Structures are given as C-alpha cells and as structure tokens.
Amino acid sequence: MHTEQLMRAVRVHQYGGPEQLKLERIERPEPREGEVLLRVHAAGVNPLDWKIRQGLMKEYMPRTLPYIPGIEVSGVVEAVGPGVPSDLLGQAVFGGAEKGTYAEYITVSAAALARKPQKVSFAEAATIKGGAMVAWRALFEHGQLAAGQRILIQGAAGGVGLLAVQLAKWKGAQVIATTSAANLDFVRSLGADQVVDYTTTPIAQAVKDVDIVLDAVGGETLLSSLDALRAGGTLISLAGPPPLEKAAERRVRAMFSRGESATPLAVLLETLTRLVDEGKLKVVVGKTFALDDVQQAHVLCQNGHGRGRIVLLVAE
Ligand SMILES: NC(=O)c1ccc[n+]([C@@H]2O[C@H](COP(=O)([O-])OP(=O)(O)OC[C@H]3O[C@@H](n4cnc5c(N)ncnc54)[C@H](OP(=O)(O)O)[C@@H]3O)[C@@H](O)[C@H]2O)c1
C-alpha cells in the first residue's frame, strides 16, 4: 500500500458511545461503475448519525462494521468510475452517501449528487441533503401541504425544522413553529407567522386545529402534536414512529416519514439548488468541527438543542 493512497477517515468498529468514533488512516477507495471519487470538503452531522452509532437504527439503517458514519456531504469530484461522464471531474457537488461521509475521500453514486449551489459555502451545502430533502418529502409528498393550510412545525430551529419552515412558507402555508427562548427571533427570521416557546407554553394552550403537524422532536412532544390537530388532520413524525392508536382515537392520520423520496433524487437536489441560488431557501450551519474533533461534534448533536446543522470541516 502506498502512503499517498491513504486517507483519514472516521470509523466505528462497534456500536456505542461517542468514544467509538475512531479517526484512522485507511486506504482511499476506488470508484466503481456509476460512482465518483469525491474529495470531501464538509460532512453534515445529523442526529441520525449518533442514533446509528449507538445501534438504535439497526432495524431501519443497518451497517456492516466497521463503517464510516455520515449521510450528507459536499466536495469536489476527483475521479469518475466506469459509465460516469468525465465532465463531472472537478465539479463542486453536494448530496447524500450511503457508504459514509466522515472521510477525506469517499466513493458515491453519481446519481446521489447535484451541482453545489453557487451562493453557499461547502459547509452550508453539506447540510442540504439531510435537511431540505427530508423536509420536502415530509411536507409535500407525505403531508401534501397546500397553499393556505395551517401547519405546526415542532423543532423549528434544527437542521430539518429551519428548512421546513422556509419551504412551507414558500408553498404559501401559514406556519406556526416551536423552539426555545434562545431561538425565537431566529425562527421568526425564517418567516414563521407565529413562534411558540415550548419551554414556557404548553402547545395545546397556544395552537389548535392545524391541518398538519411536522414533528421533528418525538417523545412527549409527539404526543402534544396530536392535541394541536383538527379532526382529519395529518401528523408527520420524523424522529420515530407516531402513536397510531392514539391518532386513530382522535381521527387524525399519522405517519413516520423516512426513506428516499418518490421524486427522483437528481430532480429534487436540482430543485433545492435552484431555490438556494434564488435566495428562497437559506441554509444555516450551527457549529463547525475539525475531523479530529468528531467525538465532540457527536456529543453536541446528541444533546438535541441548538440552531442549524453541525458540520465537520474536512478540507475547507
Ligand atoms: N425520518 C428521517 O428521514 C429523518 C431525517 C433526518 C432527521 N431525522 C430526525 O429528525 C429529528 C430532527 O432532526 P434535526 O436534524 O432537525 O435535529 P437538530 O438539528 O439536532 O435540531 C433539533 C432541534 O430541536 C429543537 N427542540 C428540542 N426539543 C424541542 C421541543 N421539545 N420542542 C421544540 N423544539 C425542540 C432544538 O431547539 P432548541 O435548542 O430551541 O431546543 C433543536 O433546534 C431527529 O430526531 C432526527 O433523527 C429524521
């Protein structure tokens, strides 16, 4: 093995706490048919990453150990595999990657990437796949959100919520959003019509008869989401399966929004690129960390509070 073919990558050898994130030198991968070799600039740190690391997602998102964590990325195409047009070489791109993103180089299907919006940094672009795409699928595919509807977004300051607020406003919905005191002004600045401080105000007191709730929090908050809906309304849960029996008792539709979108990935990513470049969608990075500090990044992410997406800066 030549040293110039080695790269730094974070790997997990067994499920467990943040201490299981090991920064190692491993061999650089080679792109296969349909894949590109991406020089990673930034990797988003999504709550799903620590849930997978902890072994909580084995049923939905199994991993073969050791694995490289991370599901969202931005970078520059360094090489192309068989069947991939060579004009992709040198392009700045963003998207998702099933085989992990916390590494200096990754191989990823060319179809899972799109042109990076020109107006954002690599760090910002790395947050789009795990935020905007998830919000889009939940709002427009599962929720069928239409102009004029009233929607409650729980967890509005987070990596998904902040994009859900903006996309719902873009669609012409009336948006009510929950966050803690520290993020009230931030969520207002995203365009929310009403912002509720969940630390001081029970949701059932402040919000009634909405058409849709997008819940990015889970637990007790998910139960409170049921109280805010009108009969016949829709509860879309992102953090886990919703309480189906309780939902049926209240005559509301409830679903767990996950998996890939029905819209072809390339089309969806291109749409998001356009919205970002047109200034209609603002992406927000919370804290940034170097690859060496990945354990601290996961500790912060696991805490479940804050504003915007945590990002690992790999080559910026
Ligand atoms: N189903 C899927 O495909 C999918 C994809 C991506 C993410 N997810 C899940 O979606 C959830 C949210 O992800 P994310 O990336 O947005 O997380 P995140 O960036 O860590 O944000 C979490 C946000 O939740 C807020 N929050 C915490 N407790 C709250 C409460 N009781 N009421 C209202 N807001 C509260 C926090 O704001 P404060 O600081 O103001 O408390 C924080 O801004 C996670 O559980 C994640 O695993 C699911």
XYZ file of C-alpha atoms and ligand atoms in Angstrom, residues 46-48 51 71 130 134 137 154-161 178-181 183 198 215-217 221 237-239 256-259 301 304-309, ligand 1:
88
model
C -27.151 14.610 11.503
C -28.859 13.231 14.646
C -29.317 10.020 12.646
C -28.501 7.082 16.586
C -25.091 10.626 5.362
C -30.284 15.794 5.446
C -36.169 15.382 4.376
C -40.514 14.755 1.357
C -42.110 21.270 16.129
C -38.324 21.608 16.421
C -38.167 24.576 14.036
C -34.598 25.726 14.843
C -32.983 22.380 13.990
C -31.315 21.216 10.783
C -34.621 19.903 9.362
C -37.045 22.317 11.033
C -41.943 25.800 18.267
C -38.492 26.467 19.699
C -36.843 27.556 22.951
C -36.407 31.207 24.022
C -34.095 30.701 19.076
C -42.068 25.275 24.176
C -42.843 16.823 14.358
C -39.019 16.760 14.349
C -38.740 16.208 18.114
C -43.660 16.466 22.112
C -43.268 12.322 12.539
C -39.551 12.472 11.704
C -37.959 11.293 14.946
C -43.401 8.116 10.085
C -41.698 9.968 7.214
C -38.438 8.281 6.261
C -36.615 6.646 3.374
C -25.501 16.761 18.395
C -30.631 17.773 20.882
C -30.610 21.576 21.222
C -29.162 24.429 19.221
C -29.607 26.165 15.889
C -28.791 24.867 12.423
C -26.743 21.863 11.404
N -37.002 10.452 9.227
C -35.953 10.919 8.570
O -35.720 10.634 7.400
C -35.043 11.862 9.285
C -34.024 12.521 8.616
C -33.262 13.467 9.312
C -33.517 13.669 10.672
N -34.495 12.935 11.285
C -34.795 13.117 12.702
O -35.452 14.376 12.848
C -35.143 14.898 14.141
C -34.687 16.346 13.999
O -33.512 16.388 13.223
P -32.678 17.728 13.081
O -31.587 17.417 12.160
O -33.574 18.860 12.786
O -32.121 17.878 14.605
P -31.235 19.014 15.224
O -30.573 19.814 14.153
O -30.412 18.377 16.289
O -32.281 20.001 15.916
C -33.035 19.662 16.984
C -33.877 20.917 17.313
O -34.972 20.506 18.126
C -35.272 21.586 18.988
N -36.001 21.049 20.133
C -35.539 20.210 21.091
N -36.550 19.897 21.945
C -37.652 20.547 21.482
C -39.009 20.610 21.903
N -39.445 19.943 22.985
N -39.882 21.357 21.176
C -39.482 22.042 20.067
N -38.191 22.038 19.627
C -37.306 21.288 20.323
C -33.955 22.222 19.339
O -34.160 23.597 19.529
P -33.906 24.303 20.944
O -32.398 24.486 21.054
O -34.642 25.600 20.795
O -34.440 23.379 21.994
C -33.109 21.978 18.075
O -33.043 23.149 17.280
C -34.094 13.966 14.747
O -34.748 13.076 15.629
C -33.560 13.205 13.566
O -33.070 11.934 13.926
C -35.247 12.066 10.633
